[in-house]
C-alpha positions as a printed Julia matrix, in Angstrom:
164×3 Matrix{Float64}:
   3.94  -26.48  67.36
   4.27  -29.26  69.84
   0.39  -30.18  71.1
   0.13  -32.07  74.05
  -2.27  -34.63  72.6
  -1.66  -36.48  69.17
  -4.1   -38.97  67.81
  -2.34  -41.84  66.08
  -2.09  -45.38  65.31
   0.33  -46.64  68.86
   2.82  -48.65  66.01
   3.65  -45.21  65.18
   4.28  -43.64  68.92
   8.04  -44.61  68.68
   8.67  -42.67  64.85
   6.33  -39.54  66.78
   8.52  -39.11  69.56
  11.71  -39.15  67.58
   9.8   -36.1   65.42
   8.92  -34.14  68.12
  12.75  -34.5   69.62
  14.27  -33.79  66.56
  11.92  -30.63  66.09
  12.62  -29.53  69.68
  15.81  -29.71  68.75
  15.88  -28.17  65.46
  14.08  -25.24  66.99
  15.31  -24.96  69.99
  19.03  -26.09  69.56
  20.35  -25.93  66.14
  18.93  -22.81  64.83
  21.31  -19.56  64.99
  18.6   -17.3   65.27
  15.24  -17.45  67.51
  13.56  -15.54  66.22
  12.79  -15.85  62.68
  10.57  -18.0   60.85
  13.52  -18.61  58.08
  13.03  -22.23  56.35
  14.69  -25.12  57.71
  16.42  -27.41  55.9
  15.16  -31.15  57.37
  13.68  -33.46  55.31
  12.29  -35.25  58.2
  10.85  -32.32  59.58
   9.45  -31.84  56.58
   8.15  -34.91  55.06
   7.22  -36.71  58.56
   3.44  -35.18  59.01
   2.85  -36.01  55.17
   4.33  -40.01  55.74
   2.06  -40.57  58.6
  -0.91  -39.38  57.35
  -0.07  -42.86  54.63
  -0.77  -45.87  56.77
   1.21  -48.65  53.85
   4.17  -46.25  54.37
   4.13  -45.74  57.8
   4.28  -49.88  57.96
   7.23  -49.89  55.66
   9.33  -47.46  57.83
   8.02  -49.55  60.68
   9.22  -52.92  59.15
  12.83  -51.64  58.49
  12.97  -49.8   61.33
  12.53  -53.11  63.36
  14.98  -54.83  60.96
  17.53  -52.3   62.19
  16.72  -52.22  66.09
  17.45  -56.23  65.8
  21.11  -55.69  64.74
  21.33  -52.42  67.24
  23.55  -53.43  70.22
  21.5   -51.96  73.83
  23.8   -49.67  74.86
  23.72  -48.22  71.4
  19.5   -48.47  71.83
  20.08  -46.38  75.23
  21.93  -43.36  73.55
  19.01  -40.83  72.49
  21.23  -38.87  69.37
  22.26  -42.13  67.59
  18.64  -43.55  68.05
  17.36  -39.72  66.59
  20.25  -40.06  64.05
  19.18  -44.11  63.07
  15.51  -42.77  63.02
  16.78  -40.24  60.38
  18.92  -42.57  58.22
  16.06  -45.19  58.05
  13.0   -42.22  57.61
  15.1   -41.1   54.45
  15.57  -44.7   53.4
  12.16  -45.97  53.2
   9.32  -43.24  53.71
  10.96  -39.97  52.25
  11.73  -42.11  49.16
   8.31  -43.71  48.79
   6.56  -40.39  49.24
   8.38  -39.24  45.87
   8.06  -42.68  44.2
   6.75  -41.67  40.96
   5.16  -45.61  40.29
   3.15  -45.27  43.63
  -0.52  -44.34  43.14
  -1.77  -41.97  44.79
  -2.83  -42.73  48.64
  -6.81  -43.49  48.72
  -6.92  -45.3   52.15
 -10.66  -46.26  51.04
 -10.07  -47.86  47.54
  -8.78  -51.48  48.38
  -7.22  -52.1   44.71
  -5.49  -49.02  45.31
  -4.05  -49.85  48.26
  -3.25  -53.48  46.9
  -1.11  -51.84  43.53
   0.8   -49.27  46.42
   1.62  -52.62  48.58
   2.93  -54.62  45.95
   5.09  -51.13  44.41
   5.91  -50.75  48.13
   7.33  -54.27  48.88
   9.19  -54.41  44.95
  11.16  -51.41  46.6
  11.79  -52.78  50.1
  13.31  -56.12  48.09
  15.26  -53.6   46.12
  16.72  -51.86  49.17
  17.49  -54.89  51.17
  19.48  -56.2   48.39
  20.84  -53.68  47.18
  21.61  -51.18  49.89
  19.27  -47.7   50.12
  21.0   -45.21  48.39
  22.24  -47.95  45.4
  18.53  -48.75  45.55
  17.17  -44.59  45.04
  19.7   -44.7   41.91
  19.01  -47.57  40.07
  17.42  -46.65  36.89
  14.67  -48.59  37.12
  13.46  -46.53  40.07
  11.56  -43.2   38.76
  11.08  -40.56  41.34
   8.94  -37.24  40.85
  11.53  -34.32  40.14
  13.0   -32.07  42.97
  11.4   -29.59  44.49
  12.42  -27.6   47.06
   9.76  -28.01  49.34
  10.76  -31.54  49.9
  13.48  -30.5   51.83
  12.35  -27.14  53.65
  10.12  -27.38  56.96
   8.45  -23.92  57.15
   7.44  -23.04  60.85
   4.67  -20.9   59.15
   3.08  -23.98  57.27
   0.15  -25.84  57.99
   1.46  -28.54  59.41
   2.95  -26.17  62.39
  -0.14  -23.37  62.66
  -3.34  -24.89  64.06
């Protein structure tokens, strides 16, 4: 569930250890019950393995993640729950939303005009959300999002992002 070596991009090391803490404590902490596989309702836990596999999104979260750490005071920077709870608030802000904008193409890391449209949908958004606010931002009309589905929401210890 928690291997000892992860190959990533080091920009992202920061948004992987805040993951693995708030899965250790998910699973080790919050849970009522050991020793069931029952879902878990975490959208981070959830969505997290599918946002980092997208580089363009990953560097969104990264951008207003260091927009927020600049307006963080230290001694709020040294407390490890806010920092897991401001890693939270800005993962659903910015990645969880973009991986269910519905004007996003798909991700094709290899097809540069591709990745050029998903940019330019990616930094309309971030313009949105900085003037707007997130949530007044996820509302707006003229933001389409792919419907609900439960699975957005659910991490499932028995999925393949947790069996390998």
């Amino acid at each position: 569930m928690l291997p000892d070596t992860l190959v990533s991009s080091v920009h992202y090391a920061e948004f992987t250890a805040y993951y693995r803490q708030i899965l250790a404590d998910t699973l080790l902490r919050d849970r009522l019950n050991m020793y069931t596989a029952d879902l878990i309702h975490s959208p981070v836990l959830a969505q997290f393995p599918k946002a980092i596999m997208q580089s363009d999104i990953m560097d969104a979260l990264r951008s207003v993640w260091g927009e927020k750490m600049k307006t963080l005071k230290k001694a709020n920077k040294r407390d490890s729950e806010q920092m897991k709870a401001l890693f939270t608030q800005v993962f659903m802000e910015t990645a969880y939303a973009l991986l269910f904008f519905s004007s996003l193409p798909e991700y094709k890391w290899w097809d540069m005009s591709i990745m050029d449209a998903r940019w330019k949908e990616i930094s309309k958004f971030l313009k949105k959300n900085q003037q707007k606010g997130g949530l007044a931002s996820l509302l707006s009309s003229d933001s389409l999002h792919e419907p609900f589905n439960i699975a957005e929401v659910s991490f499932d210890l028995l999925s393949t992002n947790c069996t390998t």
